[in-house]
XYZ file of C-alpha atoms in Angstrom:
313
model
C 0.261 0.101 -0.088
C 2.984 2.471 0.960
C 4.951 1.597 -2.361
C 1.701 2.382 -4.530
C 1.684 5.508 -2.896
C 5.020 6.818 -3.426
C 4.684 5.405 -7.140
C 1.531 7.551 -7.715
C 3.412 10.633 -5.822
C 6.197 10.171 -8.381
C 4.222 9.942 -11.449
C 2.394 13.189 -10.314
C 5.565 15.037 -9.983
C 6.947 13.844 -13.483
C 3.741 15.125 -14.960
C 4.113 18.344 -13.612
C 7.374 18.709 -14.661
C 6.612 17.688 -18.102
C 3.632 20.228 -18.355
C 5.931 22.759 -16.996
C 8.388 22.106 -19.706
C 5.913 22.024 -22.731
C 4.271 25.129 -21.197
C 7.276 26.936 -21.315
C 7.908 26.056 -25.006
C 4.378 26.764 -26.266
C 4.691 29.956 -24.552
C 7.959 30.864 -26.113
C 6.567 29.830 -29.539
C 3.502 31.927 -29.318
C 5.056 35.318 -27.798
C 8.009 35.379 -30.512
C 5.366 34.930 -33.600
C 3.437 37.641 -32.040
C 6.119 40.255 -31.350
C 7.072 39.754 -35.197
C 4.001 40.439 -36.489
C 3.575 43.284 -34.267
C 7.161 44.900 -35.399
C 6.376 44.895 -39.303
C 3.118 47.061 -39.358
C 4.664 49.415 -36.584
C 7.774 50.036 -38.830
C 5.266 50.491 -42.137
C 3.165 52.794 -39.790
C 6.458 54.737 -38.882
C 7.624 55.033 -42.273
C 4.212 56.295 -43.882
C 3.396 58.767 -41.056
C 3.571 62.418 -42.294
C 5.929 64.864 -40.594
C 4.175 66.896 -37.843
C 3.402 70.271 -38.732
C 5.491 72.740 -36.400
C 3.354 75.363 -35.154
C 4.457 79.089 -36.445
C 5.717 81.312 -33.526
C 3.704 83.551 -32.074
C 6.062 86.569 -32.545
C 8.779 86.975 -34.974
C 12.334 85.598 -33.574
C 14.771 88.784 -33.077
C 18.267 87.613 -34.485
C 20.737 90.285 -33.351
C 21.335 93.765 -35.034
C 19.070 94.553 -38.501
C 21.430 94.442 -41.480
C 21.307 97.283 -43.667
C 21.674 96.556 -47.528
C 24.880 97.123 -48.749
C 25.851 98.490 -52.289
C 27.174 95.919 -54.545
C 30.824 96.345 -55.383
C 31.504 97.024 -58.869
C 32.776 94.232 -60.854
C 36.039 94.906 -62.419
C 36.582 93.546 -65.741
C 39.484 91.481 -65.945
C 42.019 92.369 -68.651
C 42.339 89.770 -71.432
C 45.431 87.912 -70.932
C 48.422 89.602 -73.434
C 49.401 87.593 -76.105
C 53.091 86.151 -75.086
C 55.351 88.040 -77.405
C 57.932 85.972 -78.935
C 61.129 87.790 -79.364
C 61.691 87.521 -83.248
C 65.051 85.700 -83.682
C 67.629 87.437 -85.267
C 68.393 86.462 -88.857
C 71.381 84.242 -89.050
C 74.402 85.751 -90.778
C 75.389 85.159 -94.209
C 77.382 82.103 -93.873
C 80.348 82.316 -96.323
C 81.074 79.418 -98.559
C 83.844 77.546 -97.577
C 86.638 78.155 -99.842
C 87.834 75.034 -102.050
C 90.878 73.328 -100.884
C 94.157 75.046 -101.578
C 94.996 73.631 -104.858
C 98.562 71.699 -104.633
C 101.147 73.666 -105.931
C 103.512 72.059 -108.681
C 106.784 70.923 -107.225
C 109.581 72.456 -109.457
C 112.831 70.667 -109.944
C 115.629 72.246 -107.824
C 119.621 72.181 -108.317
C 120.972 68.891 -106.264
C 123.234 70.267 -103.457
C 126.778 69.791 -103.588
C 128.167 66.697 -101.872
C 127.487 62.778 -102.530
C 123.924 61.687 -102.868
C 122.262 59.751 -99.759
C 121.050 56.416 -100.171
C 117.478 57.548 -99.863
C 115.803 54.041 -100.069
C 116.637 53.750 -96.130
C 113.417 56.034 -95.959
C 110.517 53.740 -95.542
C 108.277 54.194 -98.752
C 111.300 55.197 -101.084
C 112.316 52.254 -103.447
C 114.321 52.439 -106.295
C 111.673 54.094 -108.813
C 110.996 56.861 -106.445
C 114.452 57.478 -105.617
C 115.320 58.016 -109.202
C 112.335 60.394 -109.645
C 113.702 62.353 -106.505
C 116.841 62.422 -107.894
C 115.302 63.564 -111.445
C 113.930 66.521 -109.072
C 117.013 67.494 -107.776
C 116.429 65.693 -104.537
C 119.383 63.817 -103.563
C 120.200 64.150 -99.861
C 118.319 63.344 -96.632
C 118.611 66.994 -95.394
C 116.449 68.322 -98.262
C 113.569 65.846 -97.347
C 114.013 66.828 -93.485
C 113.146 70.451 -94.303
C 109.959 69.989 -96.290
C 107.145 72.034 -95.203
C 103.209 70.808 -95.520
C 102.959 72.215 -98.793
C 106.318 70.779 -100.176
C 105.144 67.309 -98.895
C 102.052 67.682 -100.789
C 103.663 68.941 -104.055
C 106.372 66.080 -104.241
C 103.536 63.625 -103.399
C 101.458 64.699 -106.393
C 104.825 64.940 -108.627
C 105.444 61.106 -107.530
C 101.670 60.618 -108.068
C 101.294 59.033 -104.586
C 99.437 62.134 -102.686
C 99.312 61.631 -99.032
C 102.085 58.861 -99.009
C 104.769 61.294 -97.570
C 102.923 62.741 -94.697
C 101.507 58.991 -94.074
C 104.876 57.351 -94.194
C 106.648 60.178 -92.487
C 109.515 60.538 -94.781
C 110.410 63.916 -93.138
C 110.579 62.351 -89.703
C 112.660 59.663 -91.151
C 115.177 61.854 -93.028
C 115.608 63.903 -89.929
C 117.148 61.218 -88.158
C 119.175 60.122 -90.996
C 120.489 63.392 -91.720
C 122.084 63.391 -88.257
C 123.597 60.111 -88.802
C 121.246 58.220 -86.896
C 119.419 54.960 -87.877
C 115.776 53.657 -87.945
C 114.453 50.456 -87.652
C 113.745 50.602 -91.211
C 117.269 51.708 -92.215
C 118.682 48.732 -90.201
C 116.756 46.430 -92.098
C 117.628 47.837 -95.428
C 121.395 47.668 -94.323
C 121.178 43.988 -93.610
C 119.339 43.372 -96.778
C 116.050 42.327 -95.457
C 113.950 44.646 -97.758
C 114.100 43.258 -101.033
C 112.148 46.263 -102.241
C 114.975 48.954 -101.527
C 117.819 46.931 -103.302
C 119.031 48.136 -106.835
C 119.083 51.250 -108.593
C 116.861 52.831 -111.369
C 118.367 55.254 -113.720
C 116.800 58.559 -114.453
C 116.016 57.362 -117.846
C 113.479 54.796 -116.421
C 111.390 57.795 -115.145
C 110.581 58.762 -118.600
C 109.834 62.470 -119.988
C 106.729 64.562 -119.020
C 104.400 64.880 -121.814
C 104.294 68.464 -123.424
C 100.783 67.920 -124.692
C 99.078 68.314 -121.395
C 95.792 70.383 -120.989
C 94.499 72.304 -118.186
C 91.044 71.244 -118.872
C 88.913 69.073 -121.063
C 88.371 70.540 -124.747
C 84.684 71.747 -124.841
C 84.593 70.777 -121.036
C 84.139 67.025 -122.206
C 86.810 64.464 -121.914
C 87.033 61.154 -123.633
C 85.709 57.890 -121.927
C 89.446 56.828 -121.313
C 88.145 53.817 -119.393
C 87.197 52.279 -122.957
C 90.977 51.767 -122.863
C 92.117 48.250 -121.660
C 93.712 48.657 -118.305
C 92.066 52.020 -117.461
C 89.554 51.987 -114.751
C 87.713 54.685 -112.834
C 90.596 55.518 -110.609
C 93.321 55.641 -113.422
C 91.151 57.606 -115.534
C 90.726 60.523 -112.428
C 94.514 60.298 -111.990
C 95.095 61.081 -115.772
C 92.734 63.873 -115.832
C 94.748 65.561 -113.232
C 97.769 65.002 -114.976
C 96.299 67.026 -117.796
C 95.208 63.941 -120.201
C 91.642 63.957 -121.053
C 91.548 62.532 -124.626
C 92.448 59.645 -126.784
C 94.627 61.572 -129.211
C 96.497 62.824 -126.237
C 97.708 59.271 -125.198
C 97.965 58.496 -129.235
C 100.760 61.113 -130.037
C 102.849 60.563 -126.802
C 106.332 59.151 -127.305
C 107.650 55.892 -125.716
C 109.552 57.995 -123.024
C 106.361 59.895 -122.294
C 104.301 56.597 -121.706
C 107.074 55.622 -119.438
C 106.522 58.820 -117.352
C 102.780 58.236 -117.576
C 103.214 54.916 -116.179
C 105.341 56.079 -113.231
C 103.074 58.812 -112.604
C 100.037 56.659 -112.185
C 101.914 54.440 -110.137
C 101.727 51.541 -112.533
C 104.982 51.368 -114.407
C 105.215 49.401 -117.481
C 101.092 49.072 -118.062
C 100.657 51.781 -120.623
C 103.192 49.912 -123.106
C 102.261 46.402 -121.943
C 98.664 47.213 -122.589
C 99.140 49.092 -125.879
C 97.430 52.413 -124.715
C 98.978 54.082 -127.544
C 97.576 51.898 -130.156
C 94.035 51.485 -128.551
C 93.990 55.346 -128.035
C 94.653 56.109 -131.935
C 92.045 53.683 -132.936
C 89.191 55.098 -130.659
C 90.704 58.848 -131.681
C 89.810 57.679 -135.319
C 86.166 56.848 -134.292
C 86.779 52.800 -134.354
C 84.381 51.130 -131.870
C 86.164 49.328 -128.960
C 88.079 46.208 -129.503
C 86.643 42.782 -128.046
C 88.743 43.607 -124.835
C 87.181 47.256 -124.428
C 83.280 46.124 -125.402
C 82.635 44.856 -121.824
C 83.717 48.329 -120.423
C 81.911 50.226 -122.990
C 78.698 48.209 -122.080
C 79.315 48.667 -118.310
C 79.874 45.254 -117.456
C 83.225 45.764 -115.994
C 82.760 47.566 -112.627
C 86.136 49.244 -112.544
C 85.073 51.015 -115.924
C 81.852 52.522 -114.311
C 81.157 55.477 -111.938
C 80.857 54.442 -108.249
C 82.918 51.384 -108.249
C 86.292 51.074 -107.091
C 88.981 48.414 -106.850
C 92.905 48.428 -106.267
C 94.228 48.830 -109.951
């Protein structure tokens, strides 16, 4: 009987506790739902509500001292920006044309000095031919070469048909030392026989005779096309023009000695005789067409017989 009573009390307590828990849950659920539904219309009402009208004050509000109207300040017009004045550039002074290079003066043969002749081949750049040609000009001693001025060096270089060679190979500097009895590296090699090009001698007759029929300029200002001659290229043609030889008939009338001189003056000894310049020039001067050897040059097939091409001739 007692145990039955205890069980009944326990069941009632458990039922009470469960009821409290379930009631609390239901209450939480229902209260949260109602609050959300109430908040939404409230927000909408606040959004749609019109601002309340503010009642106008019964009396005007006095704010400080009454301001008197002031006259507007006159507007000063802004002056337009002055155009920047660009200083006119002073006209450039007339540039005087540069004068043409001073023409090379012709070297006039001098009287050889007294005393024995020096071995000019001890100077680097002077071989038997150049020594003979210098001797023909009256240059036989080192002391003469040592005293050459810049103009004289140019003049002798032109006379030897080797412009610029004297300056380039420093003949005067070498001659200064040799005239004092000193030796240069080159002169030592010549003395020991190591320089074959400085051996032997050339007679004055090997130089030839300068032609007497040279001209200052071409007849009528139109030189003949000397490149039609076998062995004459652009460079040699220019050298012949510089020597006063412009026409075929000038070459055709040269003597053997004059042809020798021409070959030496051009720097190609023996070429005029070997390639029969005199005979070919005579034929071309008479109006004959170029020979088979010259036909390629006539039609421009040989580069060295056309303008703008160069080769060592």
